[in-house]
mmCIF file of C-alpha atoms in Angstrom:
data_model
loop_
_atom_site.group_PDB
_atom_site.id
_atom_site.type_symbol
_atom_site.label_atom_id
_atom_site.label_comp_id
_atom_site.label_asym_id
_atom_site.label_seq_id
_atom_site.Cartn_x
_atom_site.Cartn_y
_atom_site.Cartn_z
ATOM 1 C CA UNK A 1 -4.341 -1.855 17.329
ATOM 2 C CA UNK A 2 -3.124 0.949 19.793
ATOM 3 C CA UNK A 3 -4.080 4.256 20.409
ATOM 4 C CA UNK A 4 -2.480 7.615 18.944
ATOM 5 C CA UNK A 5 -2.682 10.569 21.585
ATOM 6 C CA UNK A 6 -5.755 12.090 20.175
ATOM 7 C CA UNK A 7 -7.317 8.506 21.775
ATOM 8 C CA UNK A 8 -8.121 7.458 18.036
ATOM 9 C CA UNK A 9 -7.064 4.065 16.586
ATOM 10 C CA UNK A 10 -3.925 3.548 14.915
ATOM 11 C CA UNK A 11 -4.462 0.969 11.965
ATOM 12 C CA UNK A 12 -1.229 -1.395 11.317
ATOM 13 C CA UNK A 13 0.132 -1.358 7.421
ATOM 14 C CA UNK A 14 0.500 -4.045 6.636
ATOM 15 C CA UNK A 15 -3.279 -4.594 7.858
ATOM 16 C CA UNK A 16 -4.024 -1.520 5.631
ATOM 17 C CA UNK A 17 -2.531 -3.029 2.585
ATOM 18 C CA UNK A 18 -3.944 -6.956 3.060
ATOM 19 C CA UNK A 19 -7.151 -5.027 3.626
ATOM 20 C CA UNK A 20 -6.360 -3.326 -0.358
ATOM 21 C CA UNK A 21 -5.788 -6.122 -2.045
ATOM 22 C CA UNK A 22 -9.361 -7.294 -0.873
ATOM 23 C CA UNK A 23 -10.732 -4.337 -2.389
ATOM 24 C CA UNK A 24 -8.842 -4.873 -5.456
ATOM 25 C CA UNK A 25 -9.614 -8.697 -5.907
ATOM 26 C CA UNK A 26 -13.552 -7.665 -5.907
ATOM 27 C CA UNK A 27 -15.067 -7.211 -1.975
ATOM 28 C CA UNK A 28 -16.421 -4.113 -1.781
ATOM 29 C CA UNK A 29 -15.571 -1.842 1.346
ATOM 30 C CA UNK A 30 -18.725 -1.898 3.045
ATOM 31 C CA UNK A 31 -18.660 -6.365 3.550
ATOM 32 C CA UNK A 32 -15.137 -5.496 4.895
ATOM 33 C CA UNK A 33 -15.657 -2.360 7.143
ATOM 34 C CA UNK A 34 -18.517 -4.568 9.586
ATOM 35 C CA UNK A 35 -15.456 -7.159 9.377
ATOM 36 C CA UNK A 36 -13.104 -4.792 10.905
ATOM 37 C CA UNK A 37 -15.678 -2.813 12.706
ATOM 38 C CA UNK A 38 -14.271 0.331 11.456
ATOM 39 C CA UNK A 39 -16.425 3.189 9.280
ATOM 40 C CA UNK A 40 -17.088 3.168 5.528
ATOM 41 C CA UNK A 41 -14.632 5.787 5.381
ATOM 42 C CA UNK A 42 -12.342 4.719 6.398
ATOM 43 C CA UNK A 43 -11.542 1.673 4.484
ATOM 44 C CA UNK A 44 -12.598 4.395 1.253
ATOM 45 C CA UNK A 45 -9.910 6.222 2.893
ATOM 46 C CA UNK A 46 -7.659 4.307 2.592
ATOM 47 C CA UNK A 47 -7.872 2.371 -1.084
ATOM 48 C CA UNK A 48 -8.355 6.088 -2.466
ATOM 49 C CA UNK A 49 -5.390 7.123 -1.226
ATOM 50 C CA UNK A 50 -4.131 4.154 -2.472
ATOM 51 C CA UNK A 51 -5.034 4.703 -5.646
ATOM 52 C CA UNK A 52 -4.074 8.007 -5.290
ATOM 53 C CA UNK A 53 -0.481 6.990 -5.128
ATOM 54 C CA UNK A 54 0.002 4.887 -8.303
ATOM 55 C CA UNK A 55 -0.988 7.481 -10.209
ATOM 56 C CA UNK A 56 1.356 10.372 -9.770
ATOM 57 C CA UNK A 57 4.910 10.245 -8.460
ATOM 58 C CA UNK A 58 6.629 9.776 -6.145
ATOM 59 C CA UNK A 59 9.424 13.543 -6.992
ATOM 60 C CA UNK A 60 10.309 15.209 -10.236
ATOM 61 C CA UNK A 61 12.066 11.787 -11.550
ATOM 62 C CA UNK A 62 8.291 10.485 -12.312
ATOM 63 C CA UNK A 63 8.600 7.389 -10.268
ATOM 64 C CA UNK A 64 5.020 6.503 -9.480
ATOM 65 C CA UNK A 65 5.088 2.467 -8.056
ATOM 66 C CA UNK A 66 4.423 -0.263 -9.954
ATOM 67 C CA UNK A 67 2.455 -3.590 -10.510
ATOM 68 C CA UNK A 68 2.985 -6.715 -11.122
ATOM 69 C CA UNK A 69 0.274 -9.220 -12.461
ATOM 70 C CA UNK A 70 0.333 -12.700 -13.562
ATOM 71 C CA UNK A 71 -2.159 -15.479 -14.485
ATOM 72 C CA UNK A 72 -2.656 -17.990 -12.392
ATOM 73 C CA UNK A 73 -3.970 -21.093 -13.354
ATOM 74 C CA UNK A 74 -7.690 -20.785 -13.818
ATOM 75 C CA UNK A 75 -6.586 -17.245 -15.661
ATOM 76 C CA UNK A 76 -7.970 -14.970 -14.208
ATOM 77 C CA UNK A 77 -5.484 -11.978 -13.677
ATOM 78 C CA UNK A 78 -4.225 -12.244 -9.924
ATOM 79 C CA UNK A 79 -1.000 -9.745 -8.805
ATOM 80 C CA UNK A 80 3.097 -10.883 -8.567
ATOM 81 C CA UNK A 81 4.099 -10.977 -5.034
ATOM 82 C CA UNK A 82 6.881 -13.612 -5.969
ATOM 83 C CA UNK A 83 8.579 -10.673 -7.910
ATOM 84 C CA UNK A 84 12.082 -8.681 -5.256
ATOM 85 C CA UNK A 85 13.653 -5.582 -6.666
ATOM 86 C CA UNK A 86 16.827 -4.049 -6.349
ATOM 87 C CA UNK A 87 16.006 0.027 -7.220
ATOM 88 C CA UNK A 88 19.764 2.170 -6.914
ATOM 89 C CA UNK A 89 19.033 6.059 -6.033
ATOM 90 C CA UNK A 90 22.381 7.635 -7.315
ATOM 91 C CA UNK A 91 24.651 6.626 -3.786
ATOM 92 C CA UNK A 92 21.527 4.342 -2.354
ATOM 93 C CA UNK A 93 20.957 0.734 -3.208
ATOM 94 C CA UNK A 94 17.842 -0.707 -2.084
ATOM 95 C CA UNK A 95 17.041 -4.199 -2.118
ATOM 96 C CA UNK A 96 13.537 -5.132 -2.125
ATOM 97 C CA UNK A 97 12.412 -8.934 -0.926
ATOM 98 C CA UNK A 98 9.501 -10.774 -2.497
ATOM 99 C CA UNK A 99 6.404 -9.651 -0.909
ATOM 100 C CA UNK A 100 7.325 -6.625 0.420
ATOM 101 C CA UNK A 101 4.475 -3.715 1.185
ATOM 102 C CA UNK A 102 4.276 -1.371 -1.283
ATOM 103 C CA UNK A 103 3.556 1.400 0.722
ATOM 104 C CA UNK A 104 6.664 1.447 3.162
ATOM 105 C CA UNK A 105 8.665 1.422 -0.059
ATOM 106 C CA UNK A 106 6.187 4.465 -0.365
ATOM 107 C CA UNK A 107 7.398 6.117 1.970
ATOM 108 C CA UNK A 108 10.905 4.389 2.426
ATOM 109 C CA UNK A 109 11.480 6.671 -0.967
ATOM 110 C CA UNK A 110 9.754 9.702 -0.290
ATOM 111 C CA UNK A 111 12.480 9.673 3.454
ATOM 112 C CA UNK A 112 15.089 8.882 0.678
ATOM 113 C CA UNK A 113 13.703 12.083 -1.191
ATOM 114 C CA UNK A 114 13.518 14.852 1.283
ATOM 115 C CA UNK A 115 17.042 13.734 2.340
ATOM 116 C CA UNK A 116 18.675 14.425 -0.263
#
């Protein structure tokens, strides 16, 4: 991990995504925070921000995050990371590979919107 100009640790987005997935799979924020030596309130903020982002439109078109779920052989629901997709936004075509971090995709879509 690196430190920002303020001296605070900069947590990688990939780590945040994995932590959010662990919380959504049922692990407690407290146990995860202890494992990564982070403050519980910071981990809670990542989870809250992710949930808020899932429920609000990214732009005026009403684009929201969509997560696919599939049943595992044991019958429990789990995230389906094997889905790839193509997005067409005006003249822009995005090919999203399977397993691409959702938080990164949100950032890309926001940047595209800002450039319009």
